[in-house]
Coordinates of C-alpha atoms in Angstrom, one line a residue:
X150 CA 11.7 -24.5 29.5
X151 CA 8.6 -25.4 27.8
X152 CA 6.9 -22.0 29.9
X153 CA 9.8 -20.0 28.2
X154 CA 9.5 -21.0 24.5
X155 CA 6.0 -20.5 24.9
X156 CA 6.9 -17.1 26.1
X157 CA 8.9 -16.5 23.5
X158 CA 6.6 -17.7 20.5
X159 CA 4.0 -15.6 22.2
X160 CA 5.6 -12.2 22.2
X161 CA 7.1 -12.8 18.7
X162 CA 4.0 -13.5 17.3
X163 CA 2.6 -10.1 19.1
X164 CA 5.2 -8.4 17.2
X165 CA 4.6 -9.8 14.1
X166 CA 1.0 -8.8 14.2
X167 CA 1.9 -5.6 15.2
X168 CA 4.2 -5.0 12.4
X169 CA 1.7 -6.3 10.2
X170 CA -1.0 -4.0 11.7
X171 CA 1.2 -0.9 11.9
X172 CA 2.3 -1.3 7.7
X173 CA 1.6 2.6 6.3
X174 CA -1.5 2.5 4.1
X175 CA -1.5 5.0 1.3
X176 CA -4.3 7.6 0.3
X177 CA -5.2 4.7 -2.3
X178 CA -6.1 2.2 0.8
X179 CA -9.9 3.0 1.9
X180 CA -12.0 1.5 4.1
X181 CA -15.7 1.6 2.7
X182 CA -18.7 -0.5 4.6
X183 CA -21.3 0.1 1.2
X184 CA -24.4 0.6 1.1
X185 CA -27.5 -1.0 -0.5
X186 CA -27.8 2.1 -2.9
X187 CA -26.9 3.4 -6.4
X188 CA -24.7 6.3 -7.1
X189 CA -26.2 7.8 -10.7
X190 CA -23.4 9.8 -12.4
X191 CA -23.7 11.4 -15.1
X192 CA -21.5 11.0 -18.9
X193 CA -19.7 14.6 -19.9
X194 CA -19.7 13.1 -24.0
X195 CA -18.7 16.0 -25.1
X196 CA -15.1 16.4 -22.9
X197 CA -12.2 15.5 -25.7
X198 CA -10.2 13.4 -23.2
X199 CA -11.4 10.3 -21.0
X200 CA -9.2 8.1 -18.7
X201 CA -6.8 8.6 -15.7
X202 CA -4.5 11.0 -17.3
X203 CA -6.7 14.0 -18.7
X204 CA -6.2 18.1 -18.9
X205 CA -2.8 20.0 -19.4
X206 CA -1.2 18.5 -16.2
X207 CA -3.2 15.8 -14.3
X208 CA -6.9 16.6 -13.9
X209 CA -7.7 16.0 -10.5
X210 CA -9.2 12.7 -10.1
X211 CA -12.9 12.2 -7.9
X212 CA -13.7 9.0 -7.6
X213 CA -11.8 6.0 -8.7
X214 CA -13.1 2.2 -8.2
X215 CA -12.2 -1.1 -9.1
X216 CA -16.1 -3.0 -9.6
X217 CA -17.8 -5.7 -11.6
X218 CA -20.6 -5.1 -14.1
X219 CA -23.5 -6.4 -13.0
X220 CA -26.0 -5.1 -15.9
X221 CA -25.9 -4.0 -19.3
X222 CA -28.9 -2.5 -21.7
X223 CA -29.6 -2.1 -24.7
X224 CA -28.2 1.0 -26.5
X225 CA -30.8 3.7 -26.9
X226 CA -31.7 6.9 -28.3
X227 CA -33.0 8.1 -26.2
X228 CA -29.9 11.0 -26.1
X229 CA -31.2 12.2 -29.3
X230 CA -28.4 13.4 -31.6
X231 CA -25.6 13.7 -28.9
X232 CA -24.9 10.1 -28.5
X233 CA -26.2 6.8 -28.5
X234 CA -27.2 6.3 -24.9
X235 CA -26.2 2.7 -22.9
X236 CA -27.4 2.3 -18.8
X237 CA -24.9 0.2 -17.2
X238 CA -24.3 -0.9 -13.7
X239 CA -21.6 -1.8 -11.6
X240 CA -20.9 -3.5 -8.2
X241 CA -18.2 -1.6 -6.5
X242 CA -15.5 -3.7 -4.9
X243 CA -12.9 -1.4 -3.8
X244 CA -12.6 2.5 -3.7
X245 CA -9.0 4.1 -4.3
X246 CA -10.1 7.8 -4.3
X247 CA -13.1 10.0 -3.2
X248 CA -13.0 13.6 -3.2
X249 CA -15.6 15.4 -1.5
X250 CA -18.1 17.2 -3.2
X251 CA -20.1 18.9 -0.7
X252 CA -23.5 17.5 -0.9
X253 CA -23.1 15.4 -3.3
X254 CA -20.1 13.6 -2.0
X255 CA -19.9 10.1 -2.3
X256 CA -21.9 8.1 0.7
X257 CA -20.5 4.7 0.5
X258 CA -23.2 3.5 -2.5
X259 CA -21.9 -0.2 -3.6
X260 CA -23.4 0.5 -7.3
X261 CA -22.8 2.9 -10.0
X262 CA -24.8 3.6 -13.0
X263 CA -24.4 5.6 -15.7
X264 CA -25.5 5.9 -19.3
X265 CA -21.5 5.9 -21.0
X266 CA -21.4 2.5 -21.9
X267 CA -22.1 2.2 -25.3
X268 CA -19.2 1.3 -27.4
X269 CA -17.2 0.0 -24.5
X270 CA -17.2 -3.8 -25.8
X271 CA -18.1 -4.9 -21.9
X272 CA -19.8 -7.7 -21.0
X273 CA -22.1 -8.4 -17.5
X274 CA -19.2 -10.3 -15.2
X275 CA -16.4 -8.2 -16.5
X276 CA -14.4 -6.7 -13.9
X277 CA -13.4 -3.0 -14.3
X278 CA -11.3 -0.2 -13.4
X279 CA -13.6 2.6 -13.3
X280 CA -12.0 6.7 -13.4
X281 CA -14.3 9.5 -12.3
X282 CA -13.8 13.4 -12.2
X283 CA -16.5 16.1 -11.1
X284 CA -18.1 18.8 -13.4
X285 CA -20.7 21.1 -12.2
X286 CA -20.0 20.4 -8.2
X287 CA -20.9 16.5 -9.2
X288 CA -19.3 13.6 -10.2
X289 CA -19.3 12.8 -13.8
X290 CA -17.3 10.2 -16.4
X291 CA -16.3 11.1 -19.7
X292 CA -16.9 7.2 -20.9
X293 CA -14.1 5.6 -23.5
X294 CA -11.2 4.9 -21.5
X295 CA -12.8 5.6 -18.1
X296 CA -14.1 2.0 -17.8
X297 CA -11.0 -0.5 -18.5
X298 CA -11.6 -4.2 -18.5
X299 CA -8.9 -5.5 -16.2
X300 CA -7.9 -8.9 -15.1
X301 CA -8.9 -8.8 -11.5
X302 CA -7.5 -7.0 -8.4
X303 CA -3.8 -8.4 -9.6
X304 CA -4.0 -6.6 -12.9
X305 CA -1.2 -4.2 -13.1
X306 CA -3.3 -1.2 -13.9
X307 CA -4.5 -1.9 -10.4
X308 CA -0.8 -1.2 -8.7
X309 CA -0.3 1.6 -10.9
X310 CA -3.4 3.6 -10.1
X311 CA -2.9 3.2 -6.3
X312 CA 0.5 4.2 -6.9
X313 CA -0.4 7.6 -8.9
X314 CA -3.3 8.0 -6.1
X315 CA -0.9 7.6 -3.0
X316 CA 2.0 10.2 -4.8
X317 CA -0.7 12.7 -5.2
X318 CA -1.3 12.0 -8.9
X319 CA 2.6 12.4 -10.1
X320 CA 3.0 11.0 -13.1
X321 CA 7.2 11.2 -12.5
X322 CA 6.0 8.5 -9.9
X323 CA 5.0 5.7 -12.4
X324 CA 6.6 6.8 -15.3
X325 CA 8.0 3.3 -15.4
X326 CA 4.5 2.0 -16.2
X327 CA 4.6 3.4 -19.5
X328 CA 3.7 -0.5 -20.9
X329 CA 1.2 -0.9 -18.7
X330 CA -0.8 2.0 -19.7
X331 CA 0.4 1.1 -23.3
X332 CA -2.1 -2.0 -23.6
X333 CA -5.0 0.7 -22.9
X334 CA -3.6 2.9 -25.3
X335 CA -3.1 5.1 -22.4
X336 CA 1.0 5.6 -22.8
X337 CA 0.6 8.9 -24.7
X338 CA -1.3 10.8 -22.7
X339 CA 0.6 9.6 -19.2
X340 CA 3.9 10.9 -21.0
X341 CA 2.1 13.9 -21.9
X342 CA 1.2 14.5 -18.6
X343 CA 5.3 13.1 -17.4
X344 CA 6.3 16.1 -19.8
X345 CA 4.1 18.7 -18.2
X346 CA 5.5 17.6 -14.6
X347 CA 9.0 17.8 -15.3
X348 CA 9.0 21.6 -17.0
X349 CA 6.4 22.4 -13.7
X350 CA 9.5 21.6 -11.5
X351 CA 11.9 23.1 -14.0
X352 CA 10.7 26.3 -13.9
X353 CA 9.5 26.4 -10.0

C-alpha cells in the first residue's frame, strides 16, 4: 500500500512539473545570462514622440527592459544648444524584446547608458521600464516617456508591455489598458495607435 501511494505521489508530482515546465512562454519571455558590459545608446532629442506607442501605427519596438538606475550625473552642456545633456545608467533586470540589428545587436550587456535623462525626475534605486527603437541601423531612445518609473516587476505597465510584445505589438490586444497607460499619460497615443489598427483591418 504504502509502495503504491508513493507511486502515485511520484508520478503526479512528475506531471505537475511537467505541466509547469511545458507552460507557452510568449515572445516577451527571454532568457538573458548578462554580461559585465555597458550597452551606450544613443538619445534621437529631436523625434516628436517617445514611449511604447510612437509613429502612425506602432513603430516597431527594439529593445525593451525592465532595470534599476544605478547612476545619475549632473546635467551638462556639454550638448551645446540641442539639449541639456544628463548620463544615466541602468542595471538591466529583465529583457522583453530585442531585435537584431546586425552588428550592433544587442549582446546580452547588463547596463545601459545614455545621455536622455535630464528632466526625467529619476532618482538612483528607481526601478524602470525602459522603451528602445533603432535609427541609423542602432538602437536609440527618444527620452521623456521612454524611461517610466514603475513599482517593481508587479507594476501593471509590466503585464501590459509583455502582452503588446507577445501579440506582435497590437494595440486591439490591450486596449483594455487604456488606465494603465493613462497614469503615464500614455492613453492618447495607445488609442491613437487602437484607431490606426482597426481601419488597417477595415480596409484589408
Amino acid at each position: 500500500m504504502k509502495k503504491t501511494l508513493l507511486s502515485f505521489f511520484g508520478i503526479t508530482a512528475i506531471i505537475m512539473l511537467n505541466a509547469c515546465n511545458s507552460r507557452k512562454k510568449g515572445k516577451s519571455d527571454i532568457e538573458v545570462i548578462f554580461t559585465p558590459d555597458t550597452l551606450n545608446v544613443g538619445y534621437t532629442y529631436w523625434w516628436p514622440e517617445s514611449g511604447p506607442f510612437i509613429g502612425e501605427c506602432s513603430t516597431e519596438l527594439s529593445l525593451v527592459f525592465r532595470g534599476i538606475v544605478t547612476e545619475l550625473d549632473e546635467p551638462t552642456e556639454e550638448a551645446g544648444p540641442l539639449y541639456t545633456s544628463q548620463n544615466g545608467i541602468i542595471r538591466i533586470e529583465q529583457v522583453y524584446k530585442i531585435k537584431d540589428l546586425g552588428t550592433n545587436k544587442y549582446t546580452n550587456q547588463n547596463y545601459f547608458k545614455s545621455d536622455c535623462f535630464n528632466g526625467l525626475d529619476l532618482k538612483i534605486g528607481d526601478a524602470v521600464l525602459v522603451t528602445c527603437y533603432d535609427y541609423e541601423e542602432d538602437y536609440t531612445i527618444p527620452g521623456n516617456k521612454s524611461i517610466l518609473k514603475i513599482s517593481g516587476i508587479e507594476d501593471s505597465i509590466i503585464t501590459s508591455i509583455k502582452k503588446f510584445i507577445d501579440k506582435d505589438q497590437n494595440p486591439i490586444k490591450i486596449r483594455k489598458d487604456l488606465k494603465t497607460w493613462k497614469k503615464h499619460k500614455l492613453d492618447i497615443a495607445l488609442e491613437k495607435q487602437i484607431h490606426c489598427k482597426k481601419e488597417m483591418l477595415k480596409n484589408n
